[in-house]
CSV table of N, CA and C and ligand atoms in Angstrom, one decimal:
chain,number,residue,atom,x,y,z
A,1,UNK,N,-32.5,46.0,4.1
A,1,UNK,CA,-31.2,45.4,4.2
A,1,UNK,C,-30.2,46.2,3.4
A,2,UNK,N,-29.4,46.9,4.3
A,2,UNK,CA,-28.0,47.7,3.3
A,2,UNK,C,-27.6,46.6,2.2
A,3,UNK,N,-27.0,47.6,1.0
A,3,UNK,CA,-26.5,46.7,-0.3
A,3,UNK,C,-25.3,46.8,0.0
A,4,UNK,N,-25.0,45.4,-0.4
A,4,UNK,CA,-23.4,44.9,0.0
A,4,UNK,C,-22.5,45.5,-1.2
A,5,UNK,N,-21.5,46.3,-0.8
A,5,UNK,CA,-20.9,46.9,-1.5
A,5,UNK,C,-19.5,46.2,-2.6
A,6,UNK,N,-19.8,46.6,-3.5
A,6,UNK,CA,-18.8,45.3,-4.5
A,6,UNK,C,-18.1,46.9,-5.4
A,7,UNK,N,-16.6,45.6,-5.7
A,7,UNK,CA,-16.0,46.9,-6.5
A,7,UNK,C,-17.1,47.4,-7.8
A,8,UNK,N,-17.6,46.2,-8.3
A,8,UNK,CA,-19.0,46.7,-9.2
A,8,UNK,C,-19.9,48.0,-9.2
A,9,UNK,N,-20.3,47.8,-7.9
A,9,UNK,CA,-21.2,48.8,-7.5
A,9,UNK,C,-20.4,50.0,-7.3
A,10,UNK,N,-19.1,50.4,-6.9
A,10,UNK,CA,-18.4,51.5,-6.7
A,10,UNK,C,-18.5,51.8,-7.7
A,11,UNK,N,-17.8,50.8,-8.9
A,11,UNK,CA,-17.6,51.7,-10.1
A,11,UNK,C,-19.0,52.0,-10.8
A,12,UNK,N,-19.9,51.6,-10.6
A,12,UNK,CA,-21.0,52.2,-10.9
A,12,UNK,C,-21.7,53.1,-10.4
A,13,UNK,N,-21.6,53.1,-9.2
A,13,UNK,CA,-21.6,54.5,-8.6
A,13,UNK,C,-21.1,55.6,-8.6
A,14,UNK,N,-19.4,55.5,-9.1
A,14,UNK,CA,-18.8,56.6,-9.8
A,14,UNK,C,-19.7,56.8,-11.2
A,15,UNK,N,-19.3,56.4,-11.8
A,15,UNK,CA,-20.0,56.6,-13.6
A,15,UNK,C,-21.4,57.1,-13.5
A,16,UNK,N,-22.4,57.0,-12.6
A,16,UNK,CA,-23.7,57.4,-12.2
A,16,UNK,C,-23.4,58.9,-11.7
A,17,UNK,N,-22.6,59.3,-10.7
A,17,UNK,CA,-22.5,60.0,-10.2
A,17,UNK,C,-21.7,61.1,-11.2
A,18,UNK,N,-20.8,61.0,-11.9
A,18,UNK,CA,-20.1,61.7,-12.8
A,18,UNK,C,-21.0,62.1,-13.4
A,19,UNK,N,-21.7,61.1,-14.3
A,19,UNK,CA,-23.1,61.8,-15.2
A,19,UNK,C,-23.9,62.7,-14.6
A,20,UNK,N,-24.4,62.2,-13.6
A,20,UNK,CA,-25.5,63.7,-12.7
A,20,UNK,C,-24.8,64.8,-12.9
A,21,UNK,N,-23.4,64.7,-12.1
A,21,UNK,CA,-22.6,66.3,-12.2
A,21,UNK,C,-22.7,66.9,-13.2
A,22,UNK,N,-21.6,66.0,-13.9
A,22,UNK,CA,-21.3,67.1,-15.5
A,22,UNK,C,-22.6,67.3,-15.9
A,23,UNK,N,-23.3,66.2,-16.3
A,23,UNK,CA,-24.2,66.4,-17.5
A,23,UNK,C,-23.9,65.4,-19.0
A,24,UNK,N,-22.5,65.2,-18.6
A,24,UNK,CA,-21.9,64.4,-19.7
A,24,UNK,C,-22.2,63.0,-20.0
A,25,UNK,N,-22.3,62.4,-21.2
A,25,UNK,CA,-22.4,60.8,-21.2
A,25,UNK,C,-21.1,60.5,-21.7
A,26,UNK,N,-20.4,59.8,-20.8
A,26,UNK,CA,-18.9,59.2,-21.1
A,26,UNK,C,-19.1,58.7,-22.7
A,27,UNK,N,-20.0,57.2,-23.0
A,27,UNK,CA,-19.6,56.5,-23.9
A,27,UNK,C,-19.7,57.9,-25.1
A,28,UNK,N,-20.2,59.0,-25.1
A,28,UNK,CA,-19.8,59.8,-26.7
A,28,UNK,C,-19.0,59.7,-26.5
A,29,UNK,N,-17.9,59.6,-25.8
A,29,UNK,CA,-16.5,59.3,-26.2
A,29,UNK,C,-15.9,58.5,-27.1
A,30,UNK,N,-15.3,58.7,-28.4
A,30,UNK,CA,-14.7,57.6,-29.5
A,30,UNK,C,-13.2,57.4,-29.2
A,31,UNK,N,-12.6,57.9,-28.1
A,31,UNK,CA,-11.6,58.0,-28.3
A,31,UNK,C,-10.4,58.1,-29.3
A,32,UNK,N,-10.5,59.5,-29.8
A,32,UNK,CA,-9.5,59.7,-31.2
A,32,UNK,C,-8.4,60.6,-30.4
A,33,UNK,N,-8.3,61.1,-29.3
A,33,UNK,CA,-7.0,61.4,-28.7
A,33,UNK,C,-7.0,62.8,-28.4
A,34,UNK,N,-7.9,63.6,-29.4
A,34,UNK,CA,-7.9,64.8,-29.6
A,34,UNK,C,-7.7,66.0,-28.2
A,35,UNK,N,-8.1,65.7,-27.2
A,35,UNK,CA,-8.2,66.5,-26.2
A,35,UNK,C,-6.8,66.0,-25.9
A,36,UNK,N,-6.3,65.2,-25.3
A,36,UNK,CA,-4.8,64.6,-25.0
A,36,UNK,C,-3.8,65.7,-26.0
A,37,UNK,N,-4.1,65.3,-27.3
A,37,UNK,CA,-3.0,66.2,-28.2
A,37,UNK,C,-3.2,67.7,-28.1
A,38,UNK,N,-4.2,68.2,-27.6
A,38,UNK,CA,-4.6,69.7,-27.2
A,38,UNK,C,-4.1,70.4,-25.5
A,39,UNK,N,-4.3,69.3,-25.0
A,39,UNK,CA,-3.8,69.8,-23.3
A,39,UNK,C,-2.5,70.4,-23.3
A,40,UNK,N,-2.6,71.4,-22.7
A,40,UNK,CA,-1.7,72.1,-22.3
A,40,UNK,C,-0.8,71.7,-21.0
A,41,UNK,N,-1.5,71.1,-20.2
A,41,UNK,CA,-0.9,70.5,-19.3
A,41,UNK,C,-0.9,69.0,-19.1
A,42,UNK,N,-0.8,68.1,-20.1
A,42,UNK,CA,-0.5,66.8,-20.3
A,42,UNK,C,0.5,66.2,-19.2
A,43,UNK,N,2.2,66.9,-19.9
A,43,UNK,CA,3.1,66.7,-19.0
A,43,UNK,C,2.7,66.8,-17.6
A,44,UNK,N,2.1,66.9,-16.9
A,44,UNK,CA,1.8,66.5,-15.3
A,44,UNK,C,0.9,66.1,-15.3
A,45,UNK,N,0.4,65.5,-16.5
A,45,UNK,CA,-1.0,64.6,-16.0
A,45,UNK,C,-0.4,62.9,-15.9
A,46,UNK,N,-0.4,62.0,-14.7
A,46,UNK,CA,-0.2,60.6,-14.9
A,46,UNK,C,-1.0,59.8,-15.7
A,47,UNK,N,-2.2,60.3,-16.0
A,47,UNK,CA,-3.4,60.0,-17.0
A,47,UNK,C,-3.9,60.9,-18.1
A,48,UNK,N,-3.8,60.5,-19.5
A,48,UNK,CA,-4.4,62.1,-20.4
A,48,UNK,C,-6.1,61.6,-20.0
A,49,UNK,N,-6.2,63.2,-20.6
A,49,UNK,CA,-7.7,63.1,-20.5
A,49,UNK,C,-8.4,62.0,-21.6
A,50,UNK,N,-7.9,61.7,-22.5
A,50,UNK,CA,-8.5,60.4,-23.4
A,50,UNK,C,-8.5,58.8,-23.1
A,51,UNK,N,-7.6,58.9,-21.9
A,51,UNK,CA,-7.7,57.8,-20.8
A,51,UNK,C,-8.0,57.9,-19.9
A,52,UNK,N,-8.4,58.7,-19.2
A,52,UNK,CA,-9.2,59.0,-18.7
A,52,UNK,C,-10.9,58.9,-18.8
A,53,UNK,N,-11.2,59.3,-20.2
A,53,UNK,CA,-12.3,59.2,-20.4
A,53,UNK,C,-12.6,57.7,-20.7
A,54,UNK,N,-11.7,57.0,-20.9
A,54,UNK,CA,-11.8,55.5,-21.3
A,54,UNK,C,-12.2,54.6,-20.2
A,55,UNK,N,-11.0,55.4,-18.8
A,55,UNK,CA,-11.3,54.9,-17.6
A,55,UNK,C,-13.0,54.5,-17.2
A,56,UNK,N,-13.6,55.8,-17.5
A,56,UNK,CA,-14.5,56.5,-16.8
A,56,UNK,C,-15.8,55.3,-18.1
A,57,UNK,N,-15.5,54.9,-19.6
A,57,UNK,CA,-16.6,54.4,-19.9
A,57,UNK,C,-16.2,53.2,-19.2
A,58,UNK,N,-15.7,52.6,-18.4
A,58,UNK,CA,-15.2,51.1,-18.1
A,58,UNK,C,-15.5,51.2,-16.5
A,59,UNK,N,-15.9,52.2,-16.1
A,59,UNK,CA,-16.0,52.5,-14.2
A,59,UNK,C,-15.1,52.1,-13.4
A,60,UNK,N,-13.8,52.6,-14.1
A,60,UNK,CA,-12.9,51.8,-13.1
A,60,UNK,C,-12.2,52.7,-12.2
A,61,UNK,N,-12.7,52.9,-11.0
A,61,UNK,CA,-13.1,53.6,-10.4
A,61,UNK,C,-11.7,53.6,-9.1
A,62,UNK,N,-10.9,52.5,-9.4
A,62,UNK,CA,-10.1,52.8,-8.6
A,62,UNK,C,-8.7,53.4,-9.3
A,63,UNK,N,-8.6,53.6,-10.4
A,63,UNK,CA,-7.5,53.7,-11.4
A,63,UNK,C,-8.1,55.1,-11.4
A,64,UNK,N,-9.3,55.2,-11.6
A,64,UNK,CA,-9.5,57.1,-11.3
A,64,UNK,C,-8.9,57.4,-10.5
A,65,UNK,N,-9.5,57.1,-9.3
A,65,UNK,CA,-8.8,57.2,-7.8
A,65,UNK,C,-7.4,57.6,-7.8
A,66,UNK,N,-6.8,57.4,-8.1
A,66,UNK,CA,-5.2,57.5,-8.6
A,66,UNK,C,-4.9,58.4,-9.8
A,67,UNK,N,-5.5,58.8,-10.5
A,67,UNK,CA,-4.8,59.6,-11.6
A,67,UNK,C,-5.5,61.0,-11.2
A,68,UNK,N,-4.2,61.6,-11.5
A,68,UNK,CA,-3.7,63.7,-10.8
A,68,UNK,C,-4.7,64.3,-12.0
A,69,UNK,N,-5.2,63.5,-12.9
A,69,UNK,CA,-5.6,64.4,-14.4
A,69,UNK,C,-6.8,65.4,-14.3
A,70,UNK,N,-7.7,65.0,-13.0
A,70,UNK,CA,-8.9,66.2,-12.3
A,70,UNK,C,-7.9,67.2,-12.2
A,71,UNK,N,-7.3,67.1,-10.9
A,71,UNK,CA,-6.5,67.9,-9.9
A,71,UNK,C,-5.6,68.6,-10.9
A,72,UNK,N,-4.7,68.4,-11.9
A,72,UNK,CA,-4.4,69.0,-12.8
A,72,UNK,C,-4.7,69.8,-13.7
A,73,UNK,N,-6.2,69.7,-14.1
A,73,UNK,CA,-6.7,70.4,-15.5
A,73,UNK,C,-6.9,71.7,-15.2
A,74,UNK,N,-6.3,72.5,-15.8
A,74,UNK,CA,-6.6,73.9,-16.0
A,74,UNK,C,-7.8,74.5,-16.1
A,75,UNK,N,-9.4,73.5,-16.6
A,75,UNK,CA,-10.1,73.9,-16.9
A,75,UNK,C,-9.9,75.3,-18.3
A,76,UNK,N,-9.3,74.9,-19.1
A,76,UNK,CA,-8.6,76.0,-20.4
A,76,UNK,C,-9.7,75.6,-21.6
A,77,UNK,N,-10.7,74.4,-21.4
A,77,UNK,CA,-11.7,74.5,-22.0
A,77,UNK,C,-11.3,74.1,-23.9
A,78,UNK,N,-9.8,73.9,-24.0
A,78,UNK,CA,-8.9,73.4,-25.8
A,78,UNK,C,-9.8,72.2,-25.9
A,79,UNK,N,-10.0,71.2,-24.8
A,79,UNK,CA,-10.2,69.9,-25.3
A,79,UNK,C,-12.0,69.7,-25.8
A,80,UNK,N,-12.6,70.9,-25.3
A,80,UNK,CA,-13.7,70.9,-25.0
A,80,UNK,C,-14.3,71.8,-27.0
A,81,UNK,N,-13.5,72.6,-26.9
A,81,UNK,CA,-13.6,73.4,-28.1
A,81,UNK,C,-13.0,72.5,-29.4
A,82,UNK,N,-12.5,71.4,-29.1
A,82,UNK,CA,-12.2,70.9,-30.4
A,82,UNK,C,-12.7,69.2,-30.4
A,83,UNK,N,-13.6,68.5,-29.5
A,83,UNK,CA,-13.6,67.3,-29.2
A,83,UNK,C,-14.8,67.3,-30.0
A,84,UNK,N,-14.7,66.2,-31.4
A,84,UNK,CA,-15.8,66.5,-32.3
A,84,UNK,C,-17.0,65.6,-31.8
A,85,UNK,N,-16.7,65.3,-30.9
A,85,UNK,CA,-17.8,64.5,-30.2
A,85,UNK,C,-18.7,65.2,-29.5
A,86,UNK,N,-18.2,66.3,-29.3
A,86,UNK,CA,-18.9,67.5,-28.3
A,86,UNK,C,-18.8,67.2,-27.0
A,87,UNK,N,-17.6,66.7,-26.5
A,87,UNK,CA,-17.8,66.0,-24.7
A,87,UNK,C,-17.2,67.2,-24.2
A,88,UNK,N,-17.9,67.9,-22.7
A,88,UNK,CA,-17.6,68.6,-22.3
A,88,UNK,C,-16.1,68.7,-21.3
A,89,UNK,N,-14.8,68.3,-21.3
A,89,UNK,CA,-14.4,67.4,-20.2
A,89,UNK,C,-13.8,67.9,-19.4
A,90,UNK,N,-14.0,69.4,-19.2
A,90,UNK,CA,-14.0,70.3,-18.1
A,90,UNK,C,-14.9,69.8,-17.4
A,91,UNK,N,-16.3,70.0,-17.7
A,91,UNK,CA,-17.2,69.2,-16.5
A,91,UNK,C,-17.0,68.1,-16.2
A,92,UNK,N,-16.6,67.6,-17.1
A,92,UNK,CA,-16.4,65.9,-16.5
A,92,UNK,C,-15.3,65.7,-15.7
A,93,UNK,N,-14.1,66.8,-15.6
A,93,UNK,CA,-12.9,66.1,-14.4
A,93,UNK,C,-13.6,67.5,-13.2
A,94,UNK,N,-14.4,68.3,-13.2
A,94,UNK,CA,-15.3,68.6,-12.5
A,94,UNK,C,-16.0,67.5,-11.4
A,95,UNK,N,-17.0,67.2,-12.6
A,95,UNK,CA,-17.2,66.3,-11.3
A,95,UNK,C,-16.8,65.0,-10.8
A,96,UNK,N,-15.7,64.6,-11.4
A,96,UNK,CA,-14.8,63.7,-10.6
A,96,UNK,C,-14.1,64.2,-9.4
A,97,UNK,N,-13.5,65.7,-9.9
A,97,UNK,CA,-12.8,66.1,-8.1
A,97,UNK,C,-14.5,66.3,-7.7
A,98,UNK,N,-15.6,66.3,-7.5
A,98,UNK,CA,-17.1,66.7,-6.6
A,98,UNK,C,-16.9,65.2,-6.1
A,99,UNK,N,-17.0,64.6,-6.8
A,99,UNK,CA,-17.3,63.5,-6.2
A,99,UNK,C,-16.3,62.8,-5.4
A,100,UNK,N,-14.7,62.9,-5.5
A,100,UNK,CA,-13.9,62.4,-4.4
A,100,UNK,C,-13.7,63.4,-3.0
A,101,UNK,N,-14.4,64.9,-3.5
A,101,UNK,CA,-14.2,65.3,-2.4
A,101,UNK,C,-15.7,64.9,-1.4
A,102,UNK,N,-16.4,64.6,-1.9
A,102,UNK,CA,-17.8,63.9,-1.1
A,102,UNK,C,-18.1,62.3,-0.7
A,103,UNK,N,-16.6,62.0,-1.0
A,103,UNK,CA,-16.8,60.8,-0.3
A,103,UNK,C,-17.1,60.8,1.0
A,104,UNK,N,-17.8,59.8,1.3
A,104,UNK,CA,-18.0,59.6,3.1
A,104,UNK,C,-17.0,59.6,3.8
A,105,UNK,N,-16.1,60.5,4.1
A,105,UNK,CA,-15.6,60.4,5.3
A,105,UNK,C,-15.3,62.2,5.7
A,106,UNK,N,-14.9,61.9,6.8
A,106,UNK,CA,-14.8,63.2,7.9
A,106,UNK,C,-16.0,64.1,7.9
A,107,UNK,N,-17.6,63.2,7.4
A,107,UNK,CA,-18.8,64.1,7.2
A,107,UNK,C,-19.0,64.6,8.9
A,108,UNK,N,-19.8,65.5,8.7
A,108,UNK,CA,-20.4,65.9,9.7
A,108,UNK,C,-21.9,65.4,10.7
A,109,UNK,N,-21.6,64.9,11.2
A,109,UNK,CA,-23.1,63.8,11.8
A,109,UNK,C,-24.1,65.1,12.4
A,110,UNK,N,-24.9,65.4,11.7
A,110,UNK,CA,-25.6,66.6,12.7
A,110,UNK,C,-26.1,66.2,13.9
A,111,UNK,N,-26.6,64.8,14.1
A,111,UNK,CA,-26.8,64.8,15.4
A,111,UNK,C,-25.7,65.1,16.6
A,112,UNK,N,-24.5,64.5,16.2
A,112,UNK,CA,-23.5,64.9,17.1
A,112,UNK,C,-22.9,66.6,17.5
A,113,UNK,N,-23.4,67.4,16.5
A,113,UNK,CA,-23.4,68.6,16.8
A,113,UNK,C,-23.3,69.5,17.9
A,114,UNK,N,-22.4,70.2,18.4
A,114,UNK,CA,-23.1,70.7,20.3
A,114,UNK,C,-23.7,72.4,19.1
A,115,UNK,N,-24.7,73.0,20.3
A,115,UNK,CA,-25.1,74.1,19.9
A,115,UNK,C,-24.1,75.0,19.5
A,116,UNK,N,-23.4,74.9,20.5
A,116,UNK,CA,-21.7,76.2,20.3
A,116,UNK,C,-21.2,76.1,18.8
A,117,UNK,N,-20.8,74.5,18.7
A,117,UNK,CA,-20.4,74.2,17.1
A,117,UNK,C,-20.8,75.1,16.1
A,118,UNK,N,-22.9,75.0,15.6
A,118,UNK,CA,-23.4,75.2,15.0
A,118,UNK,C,-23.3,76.6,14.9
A,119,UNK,N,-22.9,77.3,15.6
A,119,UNK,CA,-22.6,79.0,15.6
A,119,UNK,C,-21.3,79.6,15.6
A,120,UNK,N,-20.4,79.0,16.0
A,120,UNK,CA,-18.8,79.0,15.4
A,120,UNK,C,-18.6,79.1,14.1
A,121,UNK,N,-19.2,77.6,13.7
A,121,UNK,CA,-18.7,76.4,11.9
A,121,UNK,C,-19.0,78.0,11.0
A,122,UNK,N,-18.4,77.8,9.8
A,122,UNK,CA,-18.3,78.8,8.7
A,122,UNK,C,-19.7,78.3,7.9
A,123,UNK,N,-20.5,79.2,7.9
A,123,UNK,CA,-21.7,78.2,6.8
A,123,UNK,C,-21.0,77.1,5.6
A,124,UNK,N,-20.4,77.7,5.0
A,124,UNK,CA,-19.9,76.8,3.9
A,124,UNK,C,-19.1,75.4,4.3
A,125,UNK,N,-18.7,75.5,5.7
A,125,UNK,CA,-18.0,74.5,5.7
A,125,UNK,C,-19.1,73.2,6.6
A,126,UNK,N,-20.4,73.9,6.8
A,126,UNK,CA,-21.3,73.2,7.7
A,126,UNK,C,-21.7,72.6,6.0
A,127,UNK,N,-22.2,73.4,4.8
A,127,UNK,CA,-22.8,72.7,3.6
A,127,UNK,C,-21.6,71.8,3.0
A,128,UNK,N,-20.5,71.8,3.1
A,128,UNK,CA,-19.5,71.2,2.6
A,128,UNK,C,-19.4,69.7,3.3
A,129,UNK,N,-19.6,70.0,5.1
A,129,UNK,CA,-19.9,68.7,5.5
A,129,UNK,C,-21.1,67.7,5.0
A,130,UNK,N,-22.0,68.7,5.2
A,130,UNK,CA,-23.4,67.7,4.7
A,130,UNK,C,-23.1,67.1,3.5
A,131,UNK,N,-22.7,67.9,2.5
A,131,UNK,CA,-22.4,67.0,1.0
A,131,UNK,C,-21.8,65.7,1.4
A,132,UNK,N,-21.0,65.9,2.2
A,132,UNK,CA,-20.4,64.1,2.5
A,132,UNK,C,-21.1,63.3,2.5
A,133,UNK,N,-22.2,63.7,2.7
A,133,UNK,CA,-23.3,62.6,3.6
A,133,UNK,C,-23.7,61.9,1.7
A,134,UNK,N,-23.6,62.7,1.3
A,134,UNK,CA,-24.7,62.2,0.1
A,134,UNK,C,-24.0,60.7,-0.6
A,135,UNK,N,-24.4,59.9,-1.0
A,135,UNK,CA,-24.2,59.0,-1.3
A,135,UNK,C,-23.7,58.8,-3.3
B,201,SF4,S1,-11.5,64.7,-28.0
B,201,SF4,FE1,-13.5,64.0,-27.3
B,201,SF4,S2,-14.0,62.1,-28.4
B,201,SF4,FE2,-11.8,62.5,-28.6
B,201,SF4,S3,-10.8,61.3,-26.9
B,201,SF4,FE3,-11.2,63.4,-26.2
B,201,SF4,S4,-13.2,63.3,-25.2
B,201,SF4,FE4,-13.0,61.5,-26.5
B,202,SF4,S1,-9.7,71.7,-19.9
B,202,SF4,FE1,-8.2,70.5,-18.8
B,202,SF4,S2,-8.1,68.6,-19.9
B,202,SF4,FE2,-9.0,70.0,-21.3
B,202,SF4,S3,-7.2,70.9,-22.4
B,202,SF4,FE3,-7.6,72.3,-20.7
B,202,SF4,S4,-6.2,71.5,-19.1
B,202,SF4,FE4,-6.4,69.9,-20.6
């Protein structure tokens, strides 16, 4: 019997899923600010990265959903080099854009496939579909 999906389980599914990517465990986060006061690109972020990370120990998964702070980060690696917690959070807004880009939708159903498809499609865009699939 499929599990009935609750905002619970989303946001636990994000926070599970962030972990596998990065590698990272949110709660080392103490939140002292430090990566926020380091970002270079703060001003365009609607979220710092220290709320961000707050978001992410609390799974709230739809307040992720909404904040540009992935999609913005330079990956410039300041917040990472001085976060005395040692949290990596390049990888961690890493695998947040992985993971909204693999949500289920517009995956690729291989069954529905015609042969011609499967020899046109760009390889990468055939593996880019499958990742959809992943849960
Ligand atoms: S610098 Fe590290 S410990 Fe401090 S808020 Fe940022 S991620 Fe958390
Ligand atoms: S890696 Fe991203 S979040 Fe960290 S300081 Fe650089 S731009 Fe900001």
């Amino acid at each position: 019997m499929p599990q009935k999906i609750t905002s619970k389980s989303i946001d636990d599914n994000l926070k599970r899923r962030a972990r596998e990517i990065s590698g990272q465990i949110a709660q080392k986060c103490f939140q002292c600010g430090t990566c926020t006061g380091s970002c270079p690109m703060i001003e365009h972020m609607n979220v710092t990265p220290r709320g961000l990370m707050a978001l992410l120990q609390w799974g709230q998964a739809d307040k992720i959903a909404e904040a540009n702070t992935p999609w913005i980060c330079a990956s410039c690696h300041v917040c990472q080099v001085r976060c005395p917690r040692g949290v990596e959070l390049p990888k961690v807004m890493e695998a947040l854009r992985q993971v909204k880009l693999r949500t289920n939708v517009n995956q690729i159903e291989p069954a529905n496939l015609q042969p011609e498809e499967i020899i046109d499609l760009p390889q990468i865009a055939m593996v880019s579909g499958f990742r959809k699939m992943t849960s």
